[in-house]
Coordinates of C-alpha atoms and ligand atoms in Angstrom, one line a residue:
M229 CA -69.8 54.3 -42.9
E230 CA -68.4 53.1 -40.2
F231 CA -69.7 55.6 -37.2
F232 CA -67.0 56.3 -34.3
G233 CA -68.7 58.1 -31.0
H234 CA -67.2 59.4 -28.3
V235 CA -67.2 57.3 -25.4
I236 CA -68.1 59.1 -21.6
D237 CA -68.8 57.5 -19.0
G238 CA -69.1 54.5 -20.2
A239 CA -70.9 54.4 -22.7
E240 CA -70.5 55.3 -26.7
V241 CA -72.6 58.0 -27.3
K242 CA -73.3 61.1 -30.5
S243 CA -73.5 64.5 -29.6
S244 CA -75.6 66.7 -27.7
G245 CA -77.0 67.9 -31.5
G246 CA -76.1 65.2 -33.1
E247 CA -73.4 66.9 -34.5
T248 CA -70.6 64.9 -36.8
F249 CA -67.8 64.5 -39.2
T250 CA -66.0 62.9 -41.4
S251 CA -62.8 61.7 -41.6
V252 CA -61.5 60.5 -45.2
D253 CA -59.5 57.7 -46.4
P254 CA -55.9 59.6 -47.4
Y255 CA -55.6 56.6 -50.0
T256 CA -58.6 57.2 -52.3
R257 CA -59.8 60.5 -51.0
E258 CA -63.2 59.8 -49.9
P259 CA -64.9 59.2 -46.2
W260 CA -64.5 56.4 -44.5
A261 CA -66.5 57.2 -41.4
E262 CA -68.0 58.8 -39.8
V263 CA -67.7 60.5 -36.9
A264 CA -69.6 62.4 -33.6
L265 CA -68.1 66.2 -33.7
G266 CA -68.1 67.2 -29.7
G267 CA -67.6 70.5 -28.6
A268 CA -67.5 72.4 -24.9
A269 CA -71.1 70.2 -23.7
E270 CA -69.2 67.1 -24.4
V271 CA -66.2 68.0 -22.6
E272 CA -68.2 69.1 -19.9
R273 CA -70.2 65.5 -19.2
A274 CA -66.6 63.0 -19.6
V275 CA -65.0 66.1 -17.0
A276 CA -67.6 65.4 -15.3
A277 CA -67.4 61.2 -14.9
A278 CA -64.1 61.0 -15.4
R279 CA -64.1 63.5 -11.6
R280 CA -67.1 61.0 -10.8
A281 CA -64.7 58.5 -11.2
F282 CA -61.8 59.5 -9.8
D283 CA -64.2 61.0 -6.6
E284 CA -66.5 58.1 -6.1
G285 CA -65.5 55.2 -8.0
P286 CA -62.8 52.0 -7.5
W287 CA -60.5 52.4 -9.6
P288 CA -57.5 55.3 -7.7
R289 CA -58.5 52.8 -4.4
M290 CA -58.0 49.8 -5.9
G291 CA -54.8 47.9 -4.8
R292 CA -52.3 48.4 -7.6
A293 CA -52.2 44.6 -8.5
E294 CA -55.7 44.9 -9.1
R295 CA -54.9 47.3 -11.9
G296 CA -52.7 46.3 -13.0
R297 CA -54.6 43.1 -13.8
L298 CA -57.4 45.0 -15.7
L299 CA -54.8 46.7 -17.7
H300 CA -53.4 43.9 -18.6
R301 CA -55.9 42.9 -19.7
L302 CA -56.9 45.6 -21.9
A303 CA -53.0 44.7 -23.5
D304 CA -54.1 41.4 -24.2
L305 CA -57.4 42.1 -26.3
I306 CA -55.3 45.4 -28.5
L307 CA -53.0 42.7 -29.5
E308 CA -56.4 40.1 -30.1
H309 CA -58.0 43.1 -32.9
A310 CA -54.2 43.8 -34.0
D311 CA -56.0 43.6 -37.6
E312 CA -59.1 46.0 -36.9
L313 CA -56.9 49.0 -35.0
G314 CA -54.4 49.2 -37.1
L315 CA -56.9 49.7 -40.3
A316 CA -58.6 51.7 -38.5
D317 CA -55.5 54.2 -38.1
T318 CA -54.3 53.4 -41.8
R319 CA -57.3 54.3 -43.7
D320 CA -57.6 57.6 -41.3
M321 CA -54.1 58.8 -42.2
G322 CA -52.4 56.4 -44.9
K323 CA -49.6 55.1 -42.9
P324 CA -48.8 51.5 -43.9
I325 CA -50.0 48.7 -42.1
T326 CA -47.1 47.0 -41.6
Q327 CA -46.7 49.8 -39.5
S328 CA -49.6 50.6 -37.8
R329 CA -50.9 46.7 -37.1
G330 CA -47.0 45.2 -37.3
N331 CA -45.7 48.1 -34.9
D332 CA -48.1 50.6 -32.6
V333 CA -50.4 48.4 -32.0
P334 CA -48.1 46.6 -30.2
R335 CA -46.2 49.4 -28.5
A336 CA -49.8 50.3 -27.7
A337 CA -50.3 47.2 -25.8
D338 CA -46.8 47.1 -24.1
N339 CA -47.4 50.9 -23.1
F340 CA -50.1 49.1 -21.1
R341 CA -48.0 46.6 -20.2
F342 CA -44.8 48.2 -19.3
F343 CA -46.5 50.9 -17.1
A344 CA -49.0 48.1 -15.3
D345 CA -45.8 47.1 -13.4
H346 CA -43.3 49.7 -13.5
A347 CA -46.6 51.1 -10.7
R348 CA -46.6 48.4 -9.1
L349 CA -42.8 47.4 -9.0
T350 CA -41.8 51.5 -8.1
T351 CA -40.4 51.3 -4.5
A352 CA -40.6 55.1 -2.3
E353 CA -38.1 56.7 -0.1
T354 CA -37.9 56.2 3.5
L355 CA -35.9 58.8 5.5
P356 CA -34.2 58.1 8.8
M357 CA -34.1 60.9 10.9
D358 CA -31.5 62.1 13.7
S359 CA -34.6 64.1 15.6
G360 CA -36.2 60.6 16.1
H361 CA -38.8 60.5 13.0
H362 CA -38.7 58.9 9.9
A363 CA -40.1 60.3 6.5
Y364 CA -41.3 58.2 3.8
T365 CA -42.8 59.3 -0.1
R366 CA -46.8 58.0 -1.4
Y367 CA -47.0 58.9 -4.6
E368 CA -51.0 59.5 -4.6
P369 CA -52.8 59.7 -8.5
V370 CA -53.7 63.5 -8.9
G371 CA -57.0 63.5 -10.1
V372 CA -58.5 63.6 -13.5
A373 CA -55.9 64.1 -16.6
A374 CA -56.5 65.9 -19.5
A375 CA -54.8 64.2 -22.2
I376 CA -54.9 65.7 -26.5
A377 CA -52.5 63.5 -29.4
P378 CA -51.5 64.0 -32.8
W379 CA -52.8 62.0 -36.0
N380 CA -49.4 60.7 -36.5
F381 CA -49.1 57.7 -34.2
P382 CA -52.2 57.5 -33.4
L383 CA -53.3 54.4 -31.2
M384 CA -49.5 54.3 -29.4
L385 CA -49.3 58.2 -28.6
E386 CA -52.7 58.5 -27.0
T387 CA -51.8 55.2 -25.0
W388 CA -48.2 56.4 -24.5
K389 CA -50.2 58.6 -22.3
I390 CA -53.1 57.4 -21.5
A391 CA -51.0 53.8 -20.2
P392 CA -49.0 55.6 -17.2
A393 CA -52.3 58.0 -15.9
L394 CA -54.3 55.0 -15.5
A395 CA -52.0 52.7 -14.0
W396 CA -51.3 55.1 -10.8
G397 CA -54.2 55.6 -10.4
N398 CA -55.8 58.7 -12.7
T399 CA -58.7 59.1 -14.4
V400 CA -58.2 60.5 -18.3
V401 CA -60.4 62.0 -21.0
L402 CA -58.6 61.9 -24.0
K403 CA -59.6 64.1 -27.8
P404 CA -57.7 62.2 -30.2
A405 CA -56.7 64.3 -33.4
E406 CA -59.8 64.7 -35.2
D407 CA -57.6 63.5 -38.5
T408 CA -57.3 59.9 -36.6
P409 CA -60.0 59.7 -34.6
A410 CA -61.3 56.1 -35.0
S411 CA -58.7 54.0 -32.8
A412 CA -59.7 56.2 -29.9
T413 CA -63.2 54.8 -30.3
I414 CA -62.5 51.1 -30.4
L415 CA -59.3 51.6 -27.7
A416 CA -62.1 53.0 -25.4
R417 CA -64.8 50.1 -26.4
L418 CA -62.1 47.3 -25.2
A419 CA -61.9 49.4 -22.2
L420 CA -64.7 48.6 -20.6
E421 CA -64.5 44.9 -21.9
A422 CA -61.1 44.1 -19.9
G423 CA -63.4 45.5 -16.9
L424 CA -62.2 49.6 -16.7
P425 CA -64.7 51.1 -14.6
P426 CA -66.8 53.5 -16.5
G427 CA -65.1 56.5 -16.2
V428 CA -62.0 55.4 -15.8
L429 CA -61.5 56.1 -19.7
N430 CA -63.1 58.9 -21.7
V431 CA -63.0 59.8 -25.4
V432 CA -64.5 62.8 -27.0
H433 CA -64.0 63.4 -30.5
G434 CA -63.5 67.2 -32.2
Y435 CA -61.3 69.9 -33.2
G436 CA -58.4 72.1 -31.7
P437 CA -59.2 75.6 -31.6
D438 CA -63.5 76.9 -30.5
S439 CA -63.8 73.4 -30.2
A440 CA -63.3 70.2 -27.7
G441 CA -59.3 70.5 -27.4
Q442 CA -59.8 74.5 -26.2
A443 CA -63.1 73.3 -24.2
L444 CA -60.8 70.6 -22.3
T445 CA -57.5 71.9 -21.5
E446 CA -59.2 75.2 -20.2
H447 CA -61.9 72.9 -18.0
P448 CA -61.3 73.9 -14.7
G449 CA -62.0 70.3 -13.8
I450 CA -58.9 69.3 -15.0
D451 CA -55.6 68.5 -12.8
R452 CA -52.9 68.0 -15.7
I453 CA -52.6 68.1 -19.6
T454 CA -50.1 65.6 -21.8
F455 CA -49.8 67.4 -25.3
T456 CA -48.6 65.9 -28.2
G457 CA -48.7 68.4 -31.1
E458 CA -46.8 71.1 -33.1
S459 CA -44.7 73.7 -31.4
A460 CA -47.2 76.5 -32.1
T461 CA -50.0 74.7 -30.6
G462 CA -47.8 73.9 -27.5
R463 CA -47.9 77.4 -27.3
V464 CA -51.4 78.3 -26.6
I465 CA -51.8 74.8 -24.5
S466 CA -49.3 75.8 -22.3
A467 CA -50.7 79.2 -22.1
A468 CA -54.3 77.9 -21.4
A469 CA -53.0 76.1 -18.3
A470 CA -51.5 78.8 -16.8
G471 CA -54.5 79.8 -17.0
H472 CA -55.4 78.0 -13.7
L473 CA -52.3 76.4 -12.8
V474 CA -52.8 73.2 -14.1
P475 CA -49.4 71.2 -14.7
V476 CA -48.7 70.5 -18.3
S477 CA -46.2 67.9 -20.5
L478 CA -45.8 69.4 -23.9
E479 CA -44.2 66.7 -26.7
L480 CA -43.3 69.4 -29.7
G481 CA -42.3 69.1 -33.2
G482 CA -38.3 68.5 -34.1
K483 CA -36.4 69.0 -36.5
G484 CA -33.8 66.6 -36.4
G485 CA -29.8 66.6 -37.4
N486 CA -27.7 62.5 -38.1
A487 CA -24.9 62.9 -39.1
V488 CA -23.1 59.8 -40.3
F489 CA -19.0 60.4 -40.2
A490 CA -16.7 58.7 -42.6
D491 CA -15.4 55.9 -40.4
A492 CA -19.5 54.6 -40.2
D493 CA -20.4 51.6 -41.0
L494 CA -22.4 53.0 -44.8
D495 CA -24.2 49.9 -45.3
N496 CA -26.4 50.5 -41.5
A497 CA -25.7 53.8 -41.7
V498 CA -27.9 54.2 -45.0
S499 CA -30.5 51.1 -44.0
W500 CA -31.3 53.5 -40.6
S501 CA -31.3 56.7 -42.4
I502 CA -34.1 55.6 -45.2
K503 CA -36.0 54.7 -42.2
A504 CA -35.4 58.0 -40.4
I505 CA -36.8 59.8 -42.6
F506 CA -39.3 58.2 -44.9
T507 CA -40.8 55.8 -42.0
N508 CA -44.3 56.9 -41.6
A509 CA -43.9 59.2 -44.8
G510 CA -41.4 61.5 -42.5
Q511 CA -44.5 62.7 -40.3
V512 CA -42.5 61.5 -37.2
C513 CA -41.6 64.3 -34.7
L514 CA -38.1 61.9 -34.5
A515 CA -37.1 62.9 -38.5
G516 CA -34.1 62.6 -39.2
S517 CA -34.8 65.1 -42.0
R518 CA -31.1 67.3 -42.1
L519 CA -28.9 64.7 -42.6
Y520 CA -24.9 65.4 -42.6
V521 CA -22.5 62.9 -44.2
Q522 CA -18.9 63.7 -44.2
R523 CA -17.2 64.6 -47.3
P524 CA -14.6 61.5 -48.5
V525 CA -17.7 58.9 -48.4
F526 CA -20.6 61.8 -49.6
D527 CA -21.4 60.4 -52.8
E528 CA -21.0 56.8 -52.3
F529 CA -23.1 57.2 -48.9
I530 CA -25.6 59.9 -51.7
A531 CA -25.3 57.1 -54.4
R532 CA -26.3 54.3 -51.9
F533 CA -29.1 56.2 -49.7
T534 CA -30.9 57.4 -53.1
A535 CA -31.5 53.8 -54.6
A536 CA -32.6 52.6 -51.6
A537 CA -34.6 55.3 -51.3
E538 CA -35.8 55.5 -55.7
A539 CA -36.8 51.0 -54.4
M540 CA -39.4 52.0 -51.8
C541 CA -42.6 50.9 -52.9
L542 CA -45.6 53.5 -52.8
G543 CA -48.7 52.6 -52.6
D544 CA -51.8 51.3 -50.5
P545 CA -50.9 50.9 -47.1
K546 CA -53.2 48.4 -46.4
L547 CA -51.7 46.1 -48.7
D548 CA -47.6 44.1 -46.6
S549 CA -46.3 45.6 -49.3
T550 CA -46.2 48.6 -48.9
Q551 CA -43.8 51.2 -47.5
L552 CA -44.8 54.3 -47.9
G553 CA -48.3 55.5 -47.9
P554 CA -49.7 59.1 -48.5
L555 CA -49.5 61.7 -46.6
A556 CA -51.8 62.1 -43.9
S557 CA -54.8 64.8 -45.3
K558 CA -55.1 66.9 -48.2
T559 CA -54.5 69.7 -46.3
H560 CA -50.7 68.3 -45.2
Y561 CA -50.1 67.3 -48.3
R562 CA -50.0 71.0 -49.8
K563 CA -48.7 71.5 -46.9
V564 CA -45.7 69.0 -47.6
R565 CA -45.6 70.2 -51.9
G566 CA -45.5 73.6 -51.1
Y567 CA -41.3 72.5 -49.7
V568 CA -41.3 70.0 -52.9
E569 CA -41.8 73.1 -55.3
T570 CA -39.9 75.1 -54.0
V571 CA -36.8 73.6 -53.5
A572 CA -35.3 74.9 -57.1
E573 CA -36.2 79.0 -55.2
E574 CA -34.6 78.5 -52.3
G575 CA -31.5 77.1 -53.7
G576 CA -31.2 73.8 -53.8
S577 CA -31.8 71.1 -55.8
V578 CA -33.8 67.9 -55.9
R579 CA -31.6 64.6 -56.1
S580 CA -34.7 62.0 -56.5
G581 CA -37.8 61.7 -55.9
G582 CA -40.8 64.5 -56.8
L583 CA -44.6 64.4 -55.9
G584 CA -46.2 61.5 -56.6
D585 CA -50.2 60.7 -57.7
G586 CA -52.6 61.6 -54.9
W587 CA -51.2 63.0 -52.1
F588 CA -48.3 61.1 -52.6
V589 CA -44.6 62.6 -52.1
R590 CA -42.1 60.2 -52.7
P591 CA -39.4 59.9 -50.8
T592 CA -37.3 63.7 -51.9
V593 CA -33.2 63.8 -51.7
I594 CA -32.3 67.6 -51.5
T595 CA -29.3 68.9 -51.7
G596 CA -27.3 72.0 -52.0
M597 CA -30.0 73.5 -49.6
P598 CA -28.3 76.9 -47.0
A599 CA -28.3 75.6 -43.4
T600 CA -30.2 79.7 -43.5
G601 CA -32.9 77.7 -46.3
R602 CA -36.3 77.0 -44.6
H603 CA -36.4 73.0 -46.4
Q604 CA -33.3 72.6 -42.9
R605 CA -35.1 74.8 -40.5
E606 CA -38.5 74.2 -40.7
E607 CA -40.0 71.2 -39.6
I608 CA -41.4 70.2 -43.1
F609 CA -43.2 66.6 -41.4
G610 CA -42.7 65.1 -45.0
P611 CA -40.5 62.1 -46.4
V612 CA -38.2 65.0 -47.9
V613 CA -35.0 65.4 -46.5
T614 CA -31.9 67.8 -47.1
V615 CA -28.2 66.5 -47.7
T616 CA -25.7 68.2 -46.5
P617 CA -21.5 67.1 -46.4
F618 CA -19.9 68.2 -43.3
D619 CA -15.5 68.3 -42.8
T620 CA -14.7 68.1 -38.6
E621 CA -16.3 67.4 -35.4
D622 CA -16.8 70.7 -34.3
E623 CA -18.5 71.9 -37.8
V624 CA -21.4 69.4 -37.5
V625 CA -21.9 69.3 -34.0
A626 CA -22.9 73.2 -34.4
L627 CA -25.0 72.6 -37.9
M628 CA -26.9 69.7 -36.5
N629 CA -27.3 72.3 -32.7
D630 CA -28.6 75.7 -35.4
T631 CA -32.1 74.6 -34.3
R632 CA -34.4 76.1 -32.5
Y633 CA -36.2 72.5 -31.6
G634 CA -34.1 69.4 -29.6
L635 CA -35.5 66.8 -30.2
N636 CA -33.0 64.3 -30.9
A637 CA -30.3 63.9 -33.2
M638 CA -28.8 60.8 -34.6
L639 CA -25.0 59.7 -35.2
F640 CA -23.8 57.0 -37.2
T641 CA -19.5 55.9 -37.0
E642 CA -17.6 53.1 -35.9
N643 CA -15.0 55.6 -33.4
L644 CA -16.4 54.9 -29.5
S645 CA -14.2 58.1 -28.0
R646 CA -15.9 60.1 -31.2
A647 CA -19.3 58.9 -30.2
H648 CA -19.3 59.7 -26.5
R649 CA -17.4 63.0 -27.0
V650 CA -20.4 63.8 -29.7
S651 CA -23.7 62.6 -27.7
A652 CA -22.4 64.7 -25.5
R653 CA -22.4 67.9 -26.8
L654 CA -25.7 67.9 -28.9
R655 CA -28.9 69.7 -28.2
A656 CA -31.5 67.0 -27.7
G657 CA -33.2 64.4 -25.7
T658 CA -32.9 61.9 -27.1
V659 CA -29.2 60.6 -29.5
W660 CA -29.3 57.7 -31.2
V661 CA -25.8 56.0 -32.0
N662 CA -25.9 53.2 -35.3
C663 CA -29.8 53.5 -34.3
F664 CA -33.0 54.8 -34.6
F665 CA -36.1 55.3 -32.8
V666 CA -35.2 52.4 -30.5
R667 CA -36.6 53.5 -27.3
D668 CA -37.4 51.4 -23.7
L669 CA -39.7 52.3 -22.1
R670 CA -37.5 54.1 -18.3
A671 CA -35.7 56.2 -20.3
P672 CA -36.6 59.9 -20.3
F673 CA -38.3 61.2 -23.4
G674 CA -39.0 64.6 -24.4
G675 CA -37.1 67.6 -26.1
A676 CA -35.8 70.9 -25.5
G677 CA -35.8 74.1 -26.9
D678 CA -39.6 74.5 -28.8
S679 CA -39.5 70.4 -29.2
G680 CA -41.2 70.4 -25.4
V681 CA -41.7 70.8 -21.9
G682 CA -41.1 67.4 -19.9
R683 CA -40.4 64.2 -19.9
E684 CA -41.9 60.8 -20.0
G685 CA -41.1 58.0 -19.2
G686 CA -41.1 55.6 -16.3
T687 CA -39.9 57.3 -12.9
F688 CA -40.1 60.7 -15.2
S689 CA -44.5 59.8 -16.3
R690 CA -44.7 58.9 -12.6
E691 CA -43.2 62.5 -10.7
F692 CA -45.6 64.2 -13.9
F693 CA -48.8 61.6 -12.7
T694 CA -49.0 61.7 -9.3
E695 CA -48.3 64.2 -6.5
P696 CA -45.3 62.6 -4.4
K697 CA -46.6 63.4 -0.3
A698 CA -44.0 63.5 2.4
V699 CA -45.2 61.6 5.5
V700 CA -43.1 62.8 8.5
M701 CA -43.7 60.1 11.8
Q702 CA -42.1 60.3 15.2
I703 CA -41.2 56.9 16.1
D704 CA -40.9 58.2 20.0
Ligands
LIG867 P1 -51.5 69.4 -33.6 O1 -51.4 70.7 -32.2 O2 -52.2 70.6 -35.3 O3 -52.3 69.1 -33.5 C1 -52.6 68.3 -32.2 C2 -54.2 68.4 -31.6 O4 -53.8 69.4 -30.4 C3 -55.1 67.8 -32.1 O5 -55.4 67.2 -31.4 C4 -55.3 69.0 -32.0 O6 -56.9 68.9 -32.4 C5 -54.7 69.1 -31.4 N1 -55.4 71.2 -30.9 C6 -55.5 72.2 -31.8 N2 -54.9 73.4 -31.5 C7 -55.3 73.1 -29.9 C8 -55.9 74.0 -29.0 N3 -56.4 75.6 -29.2 N4 -56.6 73.5 -27.8 C9 -56.3 72.6 -27.4 N5 -56.4 71.6 -28.1 C10 -56.1 71.2 -29.7 O7 -50.6 69.0 -34.6 P2 -50.3 67.5 -35.4 O8 -50.3 68.3 -36.9 O9 -52.2 66.6 -35.3 O10 -49.1 66.6 -35.1 C11 -47.8 67.1 -36.1 C12 -47.5 67.4 -35.3 O11 -47.0 66.6 -34.0 C13 -45.9 68.0 -34.9 O12 -45.3 68.9 -35.2 C14 -45.2 67.0 -34.2 O13 -43.6 66.4 -34.5 C15 -45.7 66.6 -32.9 N6 -44.7 65.1 -32.4 C16 -44.6 65.5 -31.3 C17 -44.7 64.9 -31.3 C18 -42.9 64.6 -29.7 O14 -42.9 63.0 -29.1 N7 -42.6 65.0 -29.8 C19 -44.8 63.0 -31.0 C20 -45.5 62.9 -32.7 C21 -46.1 64.3 -33.0

């Protein structure tokens, strides 16, 4: 079995008491990696290392061009190790290799390139004042950022947090999800190879409550918490952050609505709607898990959509031909299975799909589910979609907004006015029109309601990872 350690102060290390846990490959359902299991002691060492690297080390004092050069070097190394990184996430959580190696790895590299360049090119306001003074703004690093990540896009989401934090001169302690530890250790090894000084990027493995996660969020030595995960965990982390007045960014769950109007290009709508719910076996915060189809095209859409769902290739996620892998863990499989098994008792019917072998759930299409049912209200986080007909624009806007989440929404229409009108009425951090999951790192990303607090991306990440300072000078 491969071993993945913590990375603290420039070295890959074991836990002080030698504790470990294993990561299970959800396709073989066998352990494939042994991982150092950290707790408060390892968090203490990591925060101390990050603090030293911030207070005394070269990283925050380095010019932005030099920091950017090192982060671009890290991006190069990520791409050079695409096979290793992609396979690590695939073995940890069953994501098809074409998605981990083919999508997440390049996006991880791009995160470092983008935020390095963004920090370097950022301008700051200068304010001429009538009083014979002028004021200017400095964006200064904040110190030690704690990053806590989920298991569904391990490398991509971790780098989404780490890249802006580092680009702005902070140091980082990352706690990856316990189901997906491997790519984080590989990333930290590559960061050292790229020349990032010791202590700048630290990784501590472990669980959440009563373990490394909780110890990190409650540690008095951290200056920011950036968290992505479940809404319930977000509440706990928000309370921990409030305990020591640390700003927190929360990217939480979702229950994305997806409206297909009768005037949509149906080929396009079917193709994106399939991706919206079945990419990564539906284990996507942005999943289009509530699909609404205008009545005149409902039957035709359902026929085409279920045919495309049934044509998906399930199998070994390590193969290029596989489009849908198993669910990420036994616990998660059992949760999703619970939803599939209760469709009839909740008033719906399964049009296609259902349970597969091992920890597989086939692409599952449900109709007839009441809007008040669990399947329409709770985040299933699997390849399971409810499809509901609608008649009017007002009706579908009300249905889509009838959720405690507010992360994203999709709509398909060829009517330009409708596209703008409906986009404005939806309560969502991102609205995709005639597409899905297309991202520009300058755009705000985040959600309303139970989907989170704050935004990431471009200037939004800068606001979070810096302390803007006003300097006021007398001219005469
Ligand atoms: P989770 O909340 O169970 O765990 C996320 C991380 O938090 C893990 O590293 C875990 O160890 C840690 N953690 C758990 N309890 C903790 C505690 N008390 N203190 C500190 N750390 C703790 O989430 P998950 O199951 O790993 O991820 C799936 C969830 O993430 C879904 O709800 C999904 O929608 C959400 N998500 C949101 C986004 C987004 O951008 N909004 C992106 C991806 C995933």
